[in-house]
Amino acid sequence: DAGITQSPRHKVTETGTPVTLRCHQTENHRYMYWYRQDPGHGLRLIHYSYGVKDTDKGEVSDGYSVSRSKTEDFLLTLESATSSQTSVYFCAILQTGAVSGELFFGEGSRLTVL
Amino acid sequence: QQQVKQSPQSLIVQKGGISIINCAYENTAFDYFPWYQQFPGKGPALLIAIRPDVSEKKEGRFTISFNKSAKQFSLHIMDSQPGDSATYFCAAAGRSGGGYQKVTFGTGTKLQVIP
């Protein structure tokens, strides 16, 4: 168990409001990722981090920002939520020493933007 | 641009039958090809994976077949069971242009195994 906790697990918000999702890990792994899952699109990478204050964009980064001020926390922020950002968001880590591609996922955060 | 294409989108298989899911990739820089299994309400979990220097890998009832020249790989589930009913994702992993580890997923296949 890689010890990933996502919060909140469920959130309903209104268009235009800011939203922050948190991913917390307990084992100091270097790589952390945020994906969104939508029917017909699978899992798409939003942003990822390869260390404290080191982040990069994924394929669907528009409208999202991230921050990693501590090894254990990776925050995903929607500055002004839109209905198109209604989705299930998954945080994942690459465990230290694991082979590239062997990600461990959190339980997901279901976000509904009205 | 979908770098990993997966088919079919959904699949219904009789108990005891063989489930086959196919994937194709474009980027030859990918160097690891995992499959993930996801049950409703849960995050995806690593099921089985293969490197491109191997043509086949088997773990129990699950087998990956890999064709490097065609840039295709597939998951075979032998003797499919109702407990295998889940969504399956293929993926391809490698280093990004910046040298950091990235994993790209297919669109998923929802498998239903009926008794």
Short mmCIF file of C-alpha atoms in Angstrom, two decimals:
data_model
loop_
_atom_site.label_atom_id
_atom_site.label_comp_id
_atom_site.label_asym_id
_atom_site.label_seq_id
_atom_site.Cartn_x
_atom_site.Cartn_y
_atom_site.Cartn_z
CA ASP A 1 0.00 0.00 0.00
CA ALA A 2 1.61 3.21 -1.20
CA GLY A 3 -0.40 5.30 1.22
CA ILE A 4 -2.16 7.75 -1.10
CA THR A 5 -5.04 9.80 0.20
CA GLN A 6 -7.15 12.05 -2.00
CA SER A 7 -9.42 14.75 -0.61
CA PRO A 8 -12.17 15.57 -0.96
CA ARG A 9 -13.54 12.31 -2.36
CA HIS A 10 -16.68 14.03 -3.62
CA LYS A 11 -17.38 17.67 -4.35
CA VAL A 12 -20.17 19.60 -6.00
CA THR A 13 -19.46 23.17 -6.91
CA GLU A 14 -20.75 25.92 -9.15
CA THR A 15 -19.31 27.28 -12.35
CA GLY A 16 -16.73 29.97 -11.76
CA THR A 17 -15.69 28.92 -8.27
CA PRO A 18 -12.14 27.83 -7.43
CA VAL A 19 -11.56 24.24 -6.43
CA THR A 20 -8.50 22.54 -4.95
CA LEU A 21 -8.01 18.80 -4.81
CA ARG A 22 -5.35 17.37 -2.58
CA CYS A 23 -3.21 14.29 -2.98
CA HIS A 24 -1.22 13.17 0.04
CA GLN A 25 1.35 10.38 0.13
CA THR A 26 3.16 9.00 3.14
CA GLU A 27 6.29 7.48 1.58
CA ASN A 28 8.25 10.35 -0.03
CA HIS A 29 8.02 9.13 -3.61
CA ARG A 30 9.44 11.53 -6.16
CA TYR A 31 6.91 11.30 -8.99
CA MET A 32 3.26 12.27 -8.56
CA TYR A 33 0.59 12.63 -11.24
CA TRP A 34 -2.91 14.00 -11.69
CA TYR A 35 -5.19 12.30 -14.22
CA ARG A 36 -8.81 12.86 -15.10
CA GLN A 37 -11.07 10.03 -16.18
CA ASP A 38 -13.97 10.57 -18.54
CA PRO A 39 -16.08 8.10 -20.52
CA GLY A 40 -14.64 7.57 -23.97
CA HIS A 41 -11.39 9.32 -23.08
CA GLY A 42 -9.85 6.99 -20.56
CA LEU A 43 -7.26 8.49 -18.26
CA ARG A 44 -5.68 11.71 -19.42
CA LEU A 45 -2.68 13.31 -17.77
CA ILE A 46 -3.27 16.82 -16.44
CA HIS A 47 -0.01 17.65 -14.69
CA TYR A 48 2.80 15.76 -13.07
CA SER A 49 5.58 16.46 -10.61
CA TYR A 50 9.09 15.08 -10.43
CA GLY A 51 10.06 16.76 -7.18
CA VAL A 52 9.31 19.61 -4.80
CA LYS A 53 8.44 22.70 -6.86
CA ASP A 54 9.13 20.72 -10.06
CA THR A 55 6.04 20.24 -12.19
CA ASP A 56 5.17 19.93 -15.84
CA LYS A 57 2.09 19.93 -18.01
CA GLY A 58 0.31 16.90 -19.33
CA GLU A 59 -1.97 16.61 -22.34
CA VAL A 60 -5.03 18.36 -20.80
CA SER A 61 -3.53 21.05 -18.58
CA ASP A 62 -5.60 24.05 -19.72
CA GLY A 63 -7.67 25.41 -16.83
CA TYR A 64 -5.62 23.60 -14.20
CA SER A 65 -2.66 24.51 -12.07
CA VAL A 66 -0.66 22.45 -9.59
CA SER A 67 1.67 23.00 -6.71
CA ARG A 68 4.05 20.82 -4.76
CA SER A 69 5.59 22.65 -1.83
CA LYS A 70 6.24 19.44 0.12
CA THR A 71 7.19 15.97 -1.09
CA GLU A 72 4.05 14.46 0.36
CA ASP A 73 1.44 16.83 -1.07
CA PHE A 74 0.46 17.50 -4.68
CA LEU A 75 -2.38 19.98 -5.11
CA LEU A 76 -4.54 20.38 -8.20
CA THR A 77 -6.38 23.69 -8.55
CA LEU A 78 -9.16 24.67 -10.88
CA GLU A 79 -8.95 28.46 -10.80
CA SER A 80 -12.47 28.94 -12.15
CA ALA A 81 -14.35 25.68 -12.51
CA THR A 82 -16.33 24.97 -15.68
CA SER A 83 -18.86 22.24 -16.44
CA SER A 84 -16.34 20.60 -18.78
CA GLN A 85 -14.20 19.92 -15.72
CA THR A 86 -16.83 17.64 -14.23
CA SER A 87 -14.88 14.42 -13.96
CA VAL A 88 -13.25 11.89 -11.70
CA TYR A 89 -9.74 12.95 -10.78
CA PHE A 90 -7.08 10.43 -9.86
CA CYS A 91 -3.78 11.04 -8.21
CA ALA A 92 -1.03 8.51 -8.85
CA ILE A 93 2.53 7.96 -7.73
CA LEU A 94 5.47 6.14 -9.19
CA GLN A 95 6.88 4.21 -6.29
CA THR A 96 10.61 4.67 -5.74
CA GLY A 97 12.48 1.89 -7.47
CA ALA A 98 9.43 0.82 -9.44
CA VAL A 99 9.61 0.34 -13.16
CA SER A 100 8.45 3.22 -15.30
CA GLY A 101 4.74 2.81 -15.92
CA GLU A 102 3.93 1.01 -12.68
CA LEU A 103 1.75 3.64 -11.11
CA PHE A 104 -0.17 3.34 -7.88
CA PHE A 105 -3.49 5.22 -7.90
CA GLY A 106 -5.55 6.83 -5.23
CA GLU A 107 -9.27 6.19 -4.84
CA GLY A 108 -10.29 9.21 -6.90
CA SER A 109 -12.09 12.50 -6.34
CA ARG A 110 -15.43 12.93 -8.07
CA LEU A 111 -16.03 16.57 -9.00
CA THR A 112 -19.32 17.90 -10.30
CA VAL A 113 -19.46 21.45 -11.62
CA LEU A 114 -23.01 22.78 -11.96
CA GLN B 1 -4.06 13.27 -30.21
CA GLN B 2 -4.48 9.79 -28.80
CA GLN B 3 -1.05 8.21 -28.62
CA VAL B 4 -2.42 4.86 -27.44
CA LYS B 5 -5.48 3.52 -29.23
CA GLN B 6 -7.53 0.81 -27.53
CA SER B 7 -10.34 -1.40 -28.79
CA PRO B 8 -13.01 -2.51 -28.32
CA GLN B 9 -14.73 0.04 -26.12
CA SER B 10 -16.85 -2.68 -24.54
CA LEU B 11 -16.82 -6.45 -24.55
CA ILE B 12 -19.22 -9.14 -23.39
CA VAL B 13 -17.80 -12.63 -22.95
CA GLN B 14 -19.32 -15.85 -21.75
CA LYS B 15 -17.88 -17.37 -18.58
CA GLY B 16 -15.00 -19.65 -19.53
CA GLY B 17 -14.35 -17.82 -22.79
CA ILE B 18 -11.36 -15.77 -23.92
CA SER B 19 -11.41 -11.98 -23.63
CA ILE B 20 -9.14 -10.09 -26.02
CA ILE B 21 -8.39 -6.38 -25.86
CA ASN B 22 -6.14 -4.68 -28.39
CA CYS B 23 -3.96 -1.60 -28.26
CA ALA B 24 -1.75 0.25 -30.70
CA TYR B 25 0.81 2.95 -30.02
CA GLU B 26 2.61 5.52 -32.11
CA ASN B 27 5.61 6.71 -30.17
CA THR B 28 8.57 4.34 -30.51
CA ALA B 29 10.16 5.95 -27.45
CA PHE B 30 7.73 4.07 -25.20
CA ASP B 31 9.64 1.36 -23.35
CA TYR B 32 7.13 -0.27 -21.02
CA PHE B 33 3.58 -1.42 -21.61
CA PRO B 34 1.40 -2.05 -18.57
CA TRP B 35 -2.24 -3.04 -18.31
CA TYR B 36 -4.48 -1.75 -15.55
CA GLN B 37 -7.71 -3.15 -14.15
CA GLN B 38 -10.33 -0.91 -12.60
CA PHE B 39 -13.40 -1.89 -10.61
CA PRO B 40 -16.28 0.58 -10.13
CA GLY B 41 -15.54 3.24 -7.55
CA LYS B 42 -11.86 2.31 -7.34
CA GLY B 43 -8.65 3.58 -8.83
CA PRO B 44 -6.93 1.59 -11.59
CA ALA B 45 -4.56 -1.12 -10.39
CA LEU B 46 -1.60 -2.60 -12.22
CA LEU B 47 -2.46 -6.01 -13.64
CA ILE B 48 0.42 -7.11 -15.86
CA ALA B 49 3.13 -5.45 -17.91
CA ILE B 50 5.64 -6.17 -20.66
CA ARG B 51 8.82 -4.72 -22.11
CA PRO B 52 9.21 -4.35 -25.90
CA ASP B 53 12.05 -6.87 -26.07
CA VAL B 54 9.65 -9.68 -25.14
CA SER B 55 6.86 -10.96 -27.41
CA GLU B 56 4.69 -12.53 -24.74
CA LYS B 57 4.21 -12.50 -20.99
CA LYS B 58 1.86 -14.71 -19.04
CA GLU B 59 0.68 -14.41 -15.46
CA GLY B 60 -1.98 -16.91 -14.52
CA ARG B 61 -4.96 -16.45 -16.83
CA PHE B 62 -3.65 -13.13 -18.16
CA THR B 63 -1.32 -12.92 -21.17
CA ILE B 64 0.13 -9.94 -23.00
CA SER B 65 1.13 -10.42 -26.63
CA PHE B 66 3.46 -7.79 -28.05
CA ASN B 67 4.27 -7.03 -31.70
CA LYS B 68 7.01 -4.44 -31.83
CA SER B 69 7.13 -4.08 -35.61
CA ALA B 70 3.39 -3.44 -35.79
CA LYS B 71 3.44 -1.29 -32.64
CA GLN B 72 0.57 -3.31 -31.22
CA PHE B 73 -0.06 -5.24 -28.04
CA SER B 74 -2.99 -7.11 -26.63
CA LEU B 75 -4.35 -8.58 -23.41
CA HIS B 76 -5.83 -12.05 -23.41
CA ILE B 77 -7.87 -13.27 -20.46
CA MET B 78 -8.25 -17.02 -20.57
CA ASP B 79 -11.13 -18.83 -18.88
CA SER B 80 -12.83 -15.49 -18.19
CA GLN B 81 -14.75 -15.28 -14.91
CA PRO B 82 -17.52 -12.96 -13.69
CA GLY B 83 -15.00 -11.54 -11.22
CA ASP B 84 -12.96 -10.30 -14.19
CA SER B 85 -15.76 -7.89 -15.06
CA ALA B 86 -14.05 -4.51 -14.91
CA THR B 87 -12.63 -1.77 -17.07
CA TYR B 88 -9.22 -2.49 -18.54
CA PHE B 89 -6.74 0.14 -19.65
CA CYS B 90 -3.64 -0.40 -21.70
CA ALA B 91 -0.83 2.08 -21.24
CA ALA B 92 2.56 3.00 -22.60
CA ALA B 93 5.36 4.45 -20.53
CA GLY B 94 8.55 6.25 -21.30
CA ARG B 95 10.46 9.42 -20.72
CA SER B 96 9.06 12.75 -21.80
CA GLY B 97 11.04 15.26 -23.82
CA GLY B 98 12.27 16.66 -20.54
CA GLY B 99 13.50 13.26 -19.42
CA TYR B 100 10.79 12.58 -16.86
CA GLN B 101 8.65 9.49 -16.49
CA LYS B 102 5.25 9.67 -18.16
CA VAL B 103 2.49 7.15 -18.69
CA THR B 104 -0.09 7.46 -21.47
CA PHE B 105 -3.31 5.47 -21.28
CA GLY B 106 -5.73 4.04 -23.79
CA THR B 107 -9.42 4.89 -23.63
CA GLY B 108 -10.42 1.76 -21.74
CA THR B 109 -12.45 -1.39 -22.38
CA LYS B 110 -15.40 -2.30 -20.22
CA LEU B 111 -15.49 -6.08 -19.92
CA GLN B 112 -18.55 -7.95 -18.78
CA VAL B 113 -18.31 -11.68 -18.21
CA ILE B 114 -21.72 -13.31 -18.12
CA PRO B 115 -22.44 -16.66 -16.45
#
